[in-house]
Tab-separated table of C-alpha atoms in Angstrom:
chain	number	residue	atom	x	y	z
R	492	GLU	CA	146.806	137.167	72.222
R	493	ARG	CA	142.921	137.976	72.091
R	494	PRO	CA	141.831	141.514	71.185
R	495	SER	CA	140.446	143.555	73.758
R	496	PRO	CA	136.592	143.903	73.429
R	497	PRO	CA	135.434	147.239	72.559
R	498	ALA	CA	134.832	149.826	75.234
R	499	THR	CA	131.390	151.296	75.926
R	500	THR	CA	130.783	155.150	76.869
R	501	ILE	CA	128.058	155.889	79.320
R	502	ASP	CA	127.733	159.574	80.518
R	503	GLY	CA	131.390	160.403	79.591
R	504	PRO	CA	133.828	157.451	81.362
R	505	GLU	CA	134.780	154.687	78.972
R	506	LEU	CA	133.758	151.093	80.415
R	507	LEU	CA	135.257	148.156	79.569
R	508	ALA	CA	133.309	144.751	80.277
R	509	THR	CA	134.948	141.228	80.517
R	510	LEU	CA	133.215	138.090	80.968
R	511	LYS	CA	134.336	135.281	83.155
R	512	ALA	CA	132.630	131.711	82.962
R	513	GLY	CA	132.776	128.279	84.890
R	514	VAL	CA	132.052	125.047	83.054
R	515	ALA	CA	130.683	121.820	84.467
R	516	VAL	CA	129.950	119.170	81.799
R	517	PHE	CA	127.478	116.516	82.479
R	518	PRO	CA	127.522	113.734	83.559
R	519	THR	CA	131.456	113.682	84.503
R	520	ASP	CA	131.046	116.822	86.716
R	521	GLY	CA	127.576	116.111	87.914
R	522	GLU	CA	124.279	114.020	87.231
R	523	THR	CA	121.930	116.461	88.749
R	524	PRO	CA	121.210	120.190	87.792
R	525	GLU	CA	122.165	121.178	91.252
R	526	THR	CA	125.556	119.314	91.364
R	527	LEU	CA	126.197	120.768	87.831
R	528	CYS	CA	125.578	124.407	88.976
R	529	ALA	CA	127.488	124.017	92.156
R	530	ASN	CA	130.566	122.853	90.333
R	531	ALA	CA	130.042	125.340	87.485
R	532	GLU	CA	129.830	128.194	90.066
R	533	THR	CA	133.264	126.540	91.612
R	534	ALA	CA	134.725	126.922	88.496
R	535	LEU	CA	133.604	130.400	88.015
R	536	ARG	CA	134.899	131.524	91.434
R	537	LYS	CA	138.396	130.074	90.503
R	538	ALA	CA	138.148	131.760	86.826
R	539	LYS	CA	137.504	135.181	88.546
R	540	GLU	CA	140.497	134.663	90.832
R	541	SER	CA	142.860	133.846	87.765
R	542	SER	CA	143.532	135.607	84.547
R	543	GLN	CA	141.427	132.957	82.607
R	544	ARG	CA	138.258	134.218	80.875
R	545	TYR	CA	136.719	130.593	81.525
R	546	LEU	CA	137.634	127.395	83.333
R	547	PHE	CA	136.327	123.894	83.336
R	548	TYR	CA	135.481	122.321	86.791
R	549	ALA	CA	138.078	119.909	88.183
R	550	PRO	CA	137.260	118.090	91.408
R	551	HIS	CA	140.401	119.578	93.443
R	552	MET	CA	138.422	122.969	92.847
R	553	ASN	CA	136.027	122.069	95.428
R	554	ALA	CA	138.765	121.317	98.240
R	555	GLN	CA	140.194	124.758	97.535
R	556	VAL	CA	136.778	126.307	97.732
R	557	ALA	CA	135.901	124.410	101.016
R	558	GLU	CA	139.437	125.799	102.445
R	559	SER	CA	138.764	129.052	101.449
R	560	LEU	CA	135.334	129.153	102.829
R	561	ALA	CA	136.667	127.640	106.177
R	562	LEU	CA	139.295	130.123	106.576
R	563	GLU	CA	136.847	133.187	105.748
R	564	ASN	CA	134.401	131.763	108.407
R	565	ARG	CA	137.362	131.762	110.876
R	566	LEU	CA	138.284	135.304	109.999
R	567	ARG	CA	134.658	136.482	110.158
R	568	ARG	CA	134.389	134.913	113.928
R	569	ALA	CA	137.953	136.519	114.838
R	570	LEU	CA	136.603	139.769	113.625
R	571	ASP	CA	133.426	139.475	115.466
R	572	GLU	CA	135.023	138.012	118.618
R	573	GLY	CA	137.928	141.055	118.524
R	574	LYS	CA	140.555	138.392	117.985
R	575	LEU	CA	142.745	140.350	115.377
R	576	ALA	CA	145.640	142.636	116.608
R	577	LEU	CA	147.222	145.714	115.584
R	578	HIS	CA	151.084	145.835	115.632
R	579	TYR	CA	152.565	149.362	115.321
R	580	GLN	CA	155.961	149.500	112.978
R	581	PRO	CA	157.951	152.416	112.964
R	582	LYS	CA	158.416	154.778	110.033
R	583	VAL	CA	161.631	156.340	109.701
R	584	ASP	CA	162.448	159.501	107.667
R	585	VAL	CA	165.145	158.268	104.965
R	586	HIS	CA	166.565	161.954	104.856
R	587	THR	CA	167.091	162.415	108.436
R	588	GLY	CA	166.861	159.169	110.049
R	589	ALA	CA	164.548	160.524	112.633
R	590	LEU	CA	161.335	158.494	113.560
R	591	ALA	CA	158.471	160.182	111.418
R	592	GLY	CA	155.549	157.949	112.690
R	593	VAL	CA	154.173	154.452	113.135
R	594	GLU	CA	152.205	152.271	111.009
R	595	ALA	CA	149.226	150.075	112.047
R	596	LEU	CA	149.360	146.660	110.792
R	597	ILE	CA	146.509	143.923	111.458
R	598	ARG	CA	147.586	140.665	112.639
R	599	TRP	CA	145.961	137.661	113.043
R	600	HIS	CA	146.582	134.689	115.568
R	601	ASP	CA	144.190	131.725	115.510
R	602	SER	CA	143.730	129.308	118.049
R	603	GLU	CA	144.192	126.446	115.711
R	604	LEU	CA	146.027	127.753	112.732
R	605	GLY	CA	148.530	129.787	114.908
R	606	VAL	CA	149.784	132.944	113.241
R	607	VAL	CA	148.169	133.512	110.115
R	608	PRO	CA	150.254	135.602	107.392
R	609	PRO	CA	148.655	138.810	106.309
R	610	ALA	CA	149.016	137.538	102.936
R	611	ARG	CA	146.870	134.510	103.304
R	612	PHE	CA	143.924	136.917	105.051
R	613	VAL	CA	143.953	140.357	104.046
R	614	GLN	CA	142.893	140.086	100.369
R	615	LEU	CA	140.010	137.718	101.647
R	616	MET	CA	138.989	140.804	103.762
R	617	GLU	CA	138.974	142.667	100.570
R	618	GLU	CA	137.113	140.101	98.637
R	619	THR	CA	134.490	139.602	101.298
R	620	GLY	CA	133.982	143.301	102.443
R	621	MET	CA	135.376	142.375	105.799
R	622	ILE	CA	137.969	144.910	105.398
R	623	LEU	CA	135.433	147.452	106.137
R	624	ALA	CA	134.526	146.057	109.331
R	625	ALA	CA	138.298	145.692	110.228
R	626	GLY	CA	138.648	149.221	109.531
R	627	ARG	CA	135.947	150.364	111.683
R	628	TRP	CA	137.188	148.075	114.449
R	629	ALA	CA	140.948	149.435	114.248
R	630	LEU	CA	140.012	152.835	114.478
R	631	THR	CA	137.121	152.665	116.974
R	632	ASP	CA	138.977	150.099	119.107
R	633	HIS	CA	142.499	151.342	118.741
R	634	THR	CA	142.797	154.887	118.238
R	635	GLY	CA	142.559	155.402	121.819
R	636	SER	CA	145.896	153.946	122.221
R	637	LEU	CA	147.742	155.939	119.234
R	638	PRO	CA	148.511	158.941	121.426
R	639	LEU	CA	150.148	156.609	123.792
R	640	VAL	CA	152.153	154.915	121.232
R	641	ALA	CA	152.888	158.029	119.527
R	642	GLY	CA	154.136	159.677	122.970
R	643	ARG	CA	156.331	157.139	123.636
R	644	ALA	CA	158.097	157.509	120.456
R	645	GLY	CA	158.098	161.438	120.771
R	646	LEU	CA	155.620	162.246	118.054
R	647	ALA	CA	152.498	163.970	117.981
R	648	PRO	CA	149.926	161.175	116.741
R	649	LEU	CA	148.939	161.017	113.244
R	650	VAL	CA	146.167	158.771	112.099
R	651	ALA	CA	145.907	157.611	108.259
R	652	LEU	CA	143.630	155.200	106.772
R	653	SER	CA	144.944	153.256	103.821
R	654	ARG	CA	141.781	152.218	102.365
R	655	GLY	CA	141.586	148.497	100.814
R	656	GLY	CA	139.293	146.834	98.497
R	657	PRO	CA	137.383	148.363	95.561
R	658	VAL	CA	137.035	152.033	95.353
R	659	THR	CA	133.334	151.771	95.386
R	660	ALA	CA	133.784	151.159	99.136
R	661	THR	CA	134.529	154.962	99.722
R	662	CYS	CA	130.889	155.739	100.537
R	663	GLU	CA	130.870	153.286	102.953
R	664	TRP	CA	134.197	154.422	104.611
R	665	THR	CA	132.895	157.951	104.653
R	666	SER	CA	129.194	157.108	106.095
R	667	ALA	CA	131.311	155.077	108.895
R	668	GLY	CA	133.074	158.064	109.891
R	669	LEU	CA	136.502	156.677	108.345
R	670	VAL	CA	138.968	159.305	106.810
R	671	PRO	CA	140.664	158.515	103.386
R	672	LEU	CA	144.376	158.653	103.458
R	673	ARG	CA	144.701	162.134	101.661
R	674	ASN	CA	142.572	163.434	104.591
R	675	ALA	CA	144.959	162.143	107.184
R	676	ARG	CA	144.812	164.197	110.597
R	677	ARG	CA	146.662	164.529	113.938
R	678	LEU	CA	145.285	163.802	117.236
R	679	PRO	CA	145.580	165.755	120.203
R	680	SER	CA	147.939	164.635	122.748
R	681	GLY	CA	147.002	163.036	125.834
């Protein structure tokens, strides 16, 4: 096992920098600088997705990147066109067995792919920053239905936002008017 690189202290917090690299070799991985750079970038993307510090390019990587890019484009279009849906899942108090609230879960049904599992697209939303737009969409387009959903369940509506993606997104969430989970609030009924 490799030793961890030394940490650096900058104005108090200790930072640990790591390096990821993608490698493409001339002439097997490309004969032009453009092809070599593109293939090295593909290997770098795969290295970032894995626990590997570096990866050598392999031709099958392009197919995976192309598939991921196609899925990203379809997801972006679905978000822009309002083709995502929220499904409300009941939350039950384990001590009393009473209904305690509902959790809003994002779902995607694509016209060609069918039902796309959240495990396939939520991480992609986080990686590309689309999670912020999805959060805005869910709160601006659907918070109006929460009092109705909660009322049917006999609850005072509770809105809580569980932030996905990197912590650095906090400023963007706040500037968009989105409330972190620790600041959950009850909406007025009706």
